[in-house]
C-alpha cells in the first residue's frame, strides 16, 4: 500500500488547499494540515464535531479550539518560518494508513521536523513532536504556546476564556456565546528547561552543529464537567511513542474491512486517500453525524446535509454498520427540529433541515450566497424548497435497514422519522387535475430554483410514503398520532411521477425541455469572475449544477428507471456542470451500468481525486466553501463497489455484475450485508463472492 501523500517545496498559494489535503481527524476533532508557524491568517483550525455556536447575528457554526501547536523557532535571533525565510527544502507528508502528519523543513542553519496525530485510541487526545536540529552552531530559541487567536469564519465564539498554568499543565476554559463550556489541557515536555512569559513558553540553547532540541505537546480536550488533568498526566507519562503506537493500532484496524484493492496504483492511491477521509470521520461513540465538509473547518457551518444519508451512510453501512446506525440515530434525535421546521412553513410532519446542526433546526440562511463583486447577499431558497431532504433521510434509514438487517432501528425511532417525513409530503403536495404535485421546489440541481414536479423529488416523496406503508403494520401502532394507512395508500397512488417519454427521457422538472440549449462552458463564460455563483446565470438554460435525473436512477432503483439510463445519461451529461462534488460519482455508477466504462472511470477519478488537487472550487458567490468532500470520497467508493464491481444486493441475492474499465484489472473488497461479512474478488472476467467466517 502506498501509504503517504507527500508534497515538496513551499508555495504560499497552496496553504489553504494543503490545510484540507493534509487534514487529520479522529471522528471528534479535525486538525488542518497547517504548519506550526501558521496562525489564523493561514486558517489553522482545530475543529470540533457537533459543538456549534452563534456570535451575534452571524451564521451559527462549529467551533474551533485554541491551537496548542503554535511553534516558532529563531536562529541567532532570526525567525525561521516558511512564511518569512527562504527554504532550502520543504516537505509535508500525510500517512493515510496511520493517520499521522509530518513536515520537514530545511533552512540554511536549522532543520525543523515535526509529527502529529489526533489519537484514534483516545479521541480527545492530540499529540505532537517538534524537533529542531542545528546545521550550523548557533543560538536556537523555540517559542510555543496555545494560540488563543482562533481562526473563525463567523466568530469569535468564546465570550469568556481563562488560561491557567497549574504544575506545568496549561488549562484553558472557554465559555461559548451559547454558554457551552469546553476545557483543554496542554502539557509541553522537553529535555531542555522550559521557561515561560505571558502564556508563551520557550526553550533556548546554544546548539553545536548536529545537536537537536525536541518538544512534545500533549493536549487533551475535555467536554465533560469533571477534571481530566490526571488523565493528561498519565498520557504524558506513557510518552509519545507508546501513544503513537496505540493510535496506529486503532486506526490501522479501520482499514481491515474498508480497503478496496484495485489492480492499478494510481487510482488505488486516490481511492485509499478517499477512504482515509471517511475513516477519519468515524467514531462509534458519536451521534453527531458527518458534516458535508467533514472536520476540515467551519465551511457550510459544520452542518450535515443530504450528502450524509445519500453517499456517506451507504459506505459506513457496508463497512462499519455500528457507526452507520449512529448516523441514523442523529436524525432520530433531531426529529423535533425537523418538525419545528415543517410547522414554521405551515406544514405537518418532519421537514429536515437543509443544513442541520446539533438540534436539527434549519441553519441555512435565506441569503446563502453573496455577489462576488458587490458583496450583496443573494436570495437563495435552499432551506425552503429542497424538500427532497426528508426523503433522503427516510430512504437512508430504509437502505440501512435493508443492507444491515438491523430492523431494531425502526422501533427505536427510525420508523417515526419515516412516518413523519411521509406526513410532511402529504401536507406539502398540491392536488391538480386529480394528481398530487410538488410545486415550487428545488431538486439536487440547485441552479433551477422554484420549479414544479422535479422528478427526483416526486419519486423520493412517493418512495417515502411507500416505506411508511411497508413498515406500517409492525411499527405504526407505537406512534401517538399515526396517519391512517389507507390515507397513505390513496395519497401515494395519486402522486404524479414524471414518466419517461417515448424517447426514454425523463424530464428533470416541468418545462425543463423548453429551456435554452446552453452548455456549462457557455454559462461559465457569462460569469463576471471565477467566484460568481452560476445559479442566476443558468436559470433559463439547460445547464444543471449536478446529477439530478441520473441521481434519481441510482438512489431510487425501485421504479425500473435504470432501463432508460443510456438515453438520460447521454442527454444530461453535456448539460451537467458537476459544480457540486456530489455529481460525478452518480454519473460514474450509471456509466458503468451502461458499459460506458471509460466515462465511468473518468468520473470515478474526478470523485476520488477531489481533495488531491490545489484548484478546487473554494467559493460559491463570494462565500468560502473549501474543505474536504467526504460525500465525494464516499461516492468514489460507491462507484467502484456498485459501479465497476456491480455489487447487487437483494434479499438472499448477493451478486456481482462487473463492468471493469480497461485500467482496472482486478477489484477486491469486503463488506457487511445483513450481519454477514463477505469478500468479493474480481479478476479479469472471473469473479467470486464468499462469506468470511473467521472474522472477529
Ligand atoms: O449538499 C450539497 C448540495 O447538493 C450542493 N452544494 C453543496 C452541498 C453540501 O455538499
XYZ file of C-alpha atoms in Angstrom, residues 173-583:
411
model
C -11.559 27.056 29.834
C -13.719 28.630 27.211
C -17.352 29.591 27.554
C -19.024 29.982 24.212
C -21.582 32.621 23.348
C -24.174 29.877 23.829
C -22.796 29.060 27.282
C -21.197 25.755 26.390
C -18.069 25.072 28.369
C -15.049 23.443 26.844
C -11.791 22.781 28.596
C -8.427 21.798 27.215
C -5.198 20.831 28.917
C -1.828 21.309 27.309
C 1.464 19.976 28.526
C 4.728 20.735 26.764
C 7.605 18.394 27.549
C 11.260 18.722 26.679
C 14.617 17.539 27.973
C 15.542 21.215 27.971
C 14.435 23.696 30.554
C 11.057 25.140 29.508
C 10.693 28.788 30.525
C 7.615 30.914 30.271
C 6.441 34.504 29.876
C 2.911 35.790 29.162
C 1.469 32.347 28.448
C 4.240 31.726 25.948
C 6.784 29.010 26.598
C 10.267 28.766 25.255
C 13.459 26.780 25.296
C 16.703 28.421 24.378
C 20.090 26.811 23.885
C 23.316 27.300 22.044
C 23.463 24.271 19.752
C 26.539 22.835 18.188
C 26.212 21.642 14.635
C 24.211 18.380 14.672
C 22.580 18.999 18.101
C 18.805 18.814 18.466
C 16.067 20.134 20.697
C 12.786 18.281 20.912
C 9.486 19.485 22.368
C 6.482 17.200 22.788
C 2.944 18.506 23.078
C 0.201 16.557 24.821
C -3.216 18.111 24.507
C -6.441 16.760 25.898
C -9.872 18.204 25.211
C -12.457 17.845 27.915
C -16.130 18.090 27.057
C -17.244 16.724 30.428
C -17.688 18.581 33.703
C -15.095 16.524 35.621
C -11.424 17.394 35.533
C -9.228 15.230 33.327
C -5.874 16.723 34.228
C -4.767 13.430 35.733
C -5.652 11.631 32.553
C -3.468 14.039 30.630
C -0.616 13.460 33.082
C -0.968 9.714 32.596
C -0.731 10.157 28.866
C 2.361 12.271 29.315
C 3.897 9.509 31.408
C 3.145 6.944 28.759
C 5.082 9.073 26.350
C 4.894 9.888 22.682
C 5.971 6.550 21.228
C 3.524 4.463 23.193
C 0.621 6.791 22.424
C 1.571 6.800 18.780
C 1.636 3.015 18.730
C -1.807 2.789 20.342
C -3.152 5.319 17.894
C -1.754 3.465 14.897
C -3.034 0.095 16.074
C -6.501 1.540 16.473
C -6.503 3.401 13.171
C -4.849 0.628 11.131
C -7.668 -1.707 12.141
C -10.180 0.503 10.370
C -8.671 -0.499 7.055
C -9.405 -4.207 7.537
C -12.911 -4.061 6.139
C -12.925 -0.793 4.281
C -9.925 -1.165 1.995
C -10.758 -1.827 -1.633
C -7.952 -3.226 -3.750
C -7.749 -2.088 -7.322
C -5.078 -3.528 -9.528
C -3.883 -0.087 -10.567
C -1.525 2.012 -8.412
C -2.679 5.497 -9.383
C -6.370 5.090 -8.786
C -5.579 2.801 -5.860
C -3.952 5.686 -4.038
C -6.796 8.068 -4.813
C -9.334 5.572 -3.561
C -7.282 4.847 -0.430
C -6.991 8.580 0.118
C -10.772 8.938 -0.245
C -11.361 6.141 2.214
C -8.878 7.770 4.592
C -11.060 10.883 4.554
C -14.030 8.767 5.594
C -12.247 6.709 8.228
C -11.072 9.852 9.991
C -14.729 10.791 10.482
C -15.687 7.545 12.126
C -16.454 7.489 15.831
C -18.526 4.582 17.071
C -19.478 6.597 20.146
C -20.668 9.694 18.340
C -24.216 10.602 17.408
C -23.186 13.844 15.803
C -23.250 12.505 12.252
C -20.896 13.650 9.490
C -20.809 17.241 8.212
C -20.566 17.982 4.492
C -17.004 19.221 4.840
C -16.049 16.645 7.428
C -13.840 18.101 10.132
C -11.862 20.352 7.838
C -13.298 23.536 9.262
C -16.368 25.721 9.525
C -17.412 25.719 5.885
C -21.149 25.237 5.474
C -21.404 25.949 9.213
C -20.136 22.477 10.045
C -23.611 21.305 9.105
C -24.975 17.956 7.980
C -26.624 17.822 4.546
C -28.289 15.153 2.409
C -24.723 14.196 1.474
C -24.562 12.107 4.619
C -27.536 9.801 4.064
C -27.107 9.597 0.319
C -23.373 8.992 -0.042
C -21.625 8.574 3.303
C -24.153 6.345 5.058
C -24.004 3.549 2.438
C -20.210 3.462 2.779
C -20.428 3.022 6.540
C -23.359 0.610 6.326
C -21.198 -1.709 4.260
C -18.006 -1.234 6.281
C -18.993 -0.265 9.834
C -22.727 -0.776 10.472
C -22.415 0.362 14.092
C -21.321 3.819 13.047
C -23.951 3.828 10.282
C -26.582 3.262 12.950
C -25.251 6.243 14.881
C -25.648 8.395 11.800
C -29.314 7.451 11.719
C -29.661 7.982 15.422
C -28.640 11.580 14.789
C -31.693 12.059 12.541
C -33.905 10.400 15.138
C -32.531 12.747 17.786
C -33.098 15.782 15.597
C -36.667 14.894 14.628
C -38.058 17.675 16.873
C -36.029 20.214 14.868
C -37.415 18.820 11.622
C -40.962 19.029 12.948
C -40.380 22.581 14.020
C -39.175 23.493 10.565
C -42.274 21.933 8.973
C -44.525 23.855 11.346
C -42.682 27.074 10.639
C -43.602 26.778 6.975
C -47.163 25.749 7.796
C -46.708 22.041 7.047
C -47.047 18.894 9.097
C -44.625 16.117 9.872
C -40.856 16.373 9.509
C -39.158 18.723 7.086
C -35.487 18.081 7.794
C -33.073 20.971 7.792
C -31.122 21.545 4.621
C -28.213 22.440 6.877
C -28.584 20.620 10.138
C -26.594 21.052 13.332
C -26.885 19.563 16.813
C -30.589 20.310 17.292
C -31.858 19.829 13.747
C -33.006 23.444 13.494
C -32.589 24.836 9.984
C -29.339 26.762 9.699
C -29.436 27.509 6.003
C -29.816 31.220 5.626
C -32.168 32.792 3.112
C -29.132 34.511 1.664
C -26.680 31.681 1.338
C -24.550 33.174 -1.404
C -23.109 36.639 -1.955
C -22.431 38.561 -5.105
C -18.649 38.327 -5.541
C -18.427 41.831 -6.997
C -20.783 43.861 -4.825
C -20.732 41.663 -1.728
C -24.548 41.887 -1.694
C -26.334 38.810 -0.316
C -28.211 36.808 -2.950
C -31.577 35.302 -2.049
C -31.498 31.532 -2.313
C -34.264 29.105 -1.477
C -32.296 26.030 -0.477
C -33.781 25.846 3.007
C -37.384 26.238 1.997
C -37.558 24.445 -1.315
C -35.140 21.494 -1.206
C -37.844 19.305 0.182
C -36.133 16.175 -1.079
C -34.058 16.254 2.131
C -36.819 14.500 4.109
C -36.989 11.744 1.510
C -33.193 11.421 1.582
C -33.356 10.845 5.328
C -36.218 8.339 5.094
C -34.533 6.443 2.279
C -31.245 6.476 4.141
C -32.912 4.721 7.047
C -34.562 2.073 4.886
C -31.351 1.465 2.943
C -29.505 0.979 6.222
C -32.161 -1.447 7.480
C -32.098 -3.320 4.230
C -28.336 -3.624 3.970
C -27.540 -4.179 7.636
C -30.512 -6.327 8.535
C -30.843 -4.229 11.704
C -34.594 -3.665 11.955
C -34.342 -2.554 15.581
C -33.613 0.980 14.449
C -37.183 1.173 13.164
C -38.699 0.573 16.587
C -36.046 2.810 18.130
C -37.368 5.871 16.355
C -36.458 5.174 12.729
C -39.990 4.368 11.683
C -41.304 7.508 13.330
C -38.881 9.533 11.226
C -40.092 7.836 8.046
C -43.716 8.312 9.060
C -43.223 11.987 9.837
C -41.385 12.574 6.578
C -44.294 10.939 4.763
C -46.721 13.145 6.673
C -44.714 16.163 5.594
C -45.005 15.251 1.908
C -48.773 14.834 2.203
C -49.095 18.287 3.683
C -46.723 19.780 1.090
C -48.436 18.398 -2.023
C -50.845 20.239 -4.321
C -53.804 18.442 -5.856
C -54.144 19.354 -9.522
C -56.094 17.520 -12.182
C -56.612 14.581 -9.887
C -52.947 14.114 -9.032
C -50.608 15.265 -6.292
C -47.814 17.537 -7.440
C -44.869 19.068 -5.653
C -44.686 22.647 -6.820
C -42.158 25.332 -6.147
C -39.236 23.094 -5.186
C -35.523 22.730 -5.847
C -34.078 19.361 -6.781
C -30.436 18.334 -6.395
C -29.643 20.699 -9.284
C -29.652 23.952 -7.359
C -29.293 26.150 -10.433
C -33.013 25.843 -11.150
C -34.907 27.204 -8.236
C -38.620 27.097 -7.585
C -39.611 24.628 -10.250
C -42.532 22.199 -10.298
C -42.508 18.425 -10.270
C -38.828 17.757 -10.031
C -38.651 14.056 -10.923
C -36.108 13.340 -8.191
C -38.297 14.942 -5.537
C -41.558 13.364 -6.653
C -40.141 9.848 -6.821
C -38.483 10.300 -3.456
C -41.715 11.517 -1.897
C -43.500 8.501 -3.388
C -40.863 6.169 -2.036
C -41.068 7.767 1.410
C -44.808 7.179 1.605
C -44.253 3.681 0.289
C -41.840 2.977 3.145
C -44.279 4.397 5.665
C -46.816 1.897 4.294
C -44.387 -1.032 4.078
C -43.423 -0.860 7.741
C -46.789 0.386 8.929
C -48.275 -2.766 10.450
C -45.268 -3.506 12.579
C -44.304 -0.067 13.785
C -47.128 2.468 13.430
C -49.097 1.348 16.481
C -46.357 2.743 18.721
C -46.849 6.254 17.363
C -49.083 8.680 19.204
C -50.904 10.064 16.206
C -50.321 7.884 13.160
C -51.788 8.671 9.786
C -54.301 6.114 8.658
C -52.671 3.510 6.430
C -55.456 3.817 3.879
C -54.817 7.551 3.631
C -51.181 6.874 2.941
C -52.089 4.411 0.225
C -54.599 6.630 -1.504
C -52.236 9.606 -1.384
C -49.306 7.608 -2.727
C -51.349 6.273 -5.616
C -52.124 9.782 -6.758
C -48.597 11.193 -6.684
C -47.612 12.458 -10.095
C -44.468 10.633 -11.237
C -42.822 12.083 -14.348
C -42.558 9.053 -16.642
C -40.006 8.601 -19.420
C -41.184 9.991 -22.748
C -41.205 7.732 -25.813
C -37.555 8.559 -26.381
C -36.787 7.328 -22.854
C -36.019 10.786 -21.457
C -37.275 11.783 -18.061
C -37.829 15.500 -17.774
C -35.897 16.857 -14.820
C -38.815 19.134 -13.977
C -41.863 20.617 -15.646
C -40.772 22.622 -18.735
C -37.099 21.746 -18.401
C -37.055 20.633 -22.027
C -38.217 24.110 -23.102
C -35.111 25.777 -21.676
C -32.276 27.046 -23.853
C -29.656 24.580 -25.068
C -26.824 26.412 -23.350
C -23.926 24.326 -22.085
C -21.886 24.720 -18.877
C -18.865 26.282 -20.586
C -21.156 28.911 -22.113
C -22.726 29.701 -18.754
C -19.275 29.978 -17.195
C -18.247 32.364 -19.931
C -21.045 34.711 -18.789
C -19.634 34.899 -15.251
C -18.018 38.160 -14.180
C -15.355 36.336 -12.197
C -14.494 32.812 -11.150
C -16.264 33.167 -7.814
C -19.588 34.005 -9.372
C -22.469 31.764 -8.376
C -23.770 30.266 -11.614
C -27.319 29.786 -10.341
C -28.633 33.096 -11.606
C -26.888 32.699 -14.959
C -28.040 29.153 -15.634
C -31.659 29.637 -14.679
C -33.149 29.788 -18.178
C -30.685 27.304 -19.661
C -30.446 23.526 -19.567
C -27.152 23.723 -17.728
C -27.535 21.890 -14.442
C -25.279 22.017 -11.447
C -25.184 18.321 -10.666
C -26.670 14.902 -11.328
C -30.423 15.065 -10.872
C -32.313 12.593 -13.078
C -29.131 10.491 -13.063
C -29.013 10.636 -9.269
C -32.639 9.537 -9.170
C -31.818 6.379 -11.117
C -29.119 5.427 -8.647
C -30.813 6.446 -5.433
C -34.298 5.139 -6.107
C -33.729 1.990 -8.142
C -37.186 0.551 -7.466
C -39.032 2.114 -10.370
C -37.111 0.424 -13.157
C -35.810 3.756 -14.406
C -32.361 2.300 -14.973
C -33.816 0.841 -18.182
C -33.660 4.362 -19.573
C -30.195 5.040 -18.256
C -28.436 5.284 -21.605
C -30.777 7.871 -23.112
C -30.800 10.022 -19.998
C -27.094 9.707 -19.433
C -26.318 10.826 -22.971
C -28.791 13.647 -22.759
C -27.973 15.119 -19.367
C -24.210 14.636 -19.264
C -23.330 17.505 -21.633
C -25.578 19.848 -19.644
C -24.065 18.915 -16.288
C -21.532 21.314 -14.876
C -20.522 18.987 -11.997
C -20.444 22.176 -9.955
C -21.107 20.024 -6.931
C -18.697 17.334 -5.827
C -21.704 15.029 -5.446
C -22.253 14.815 -9.162
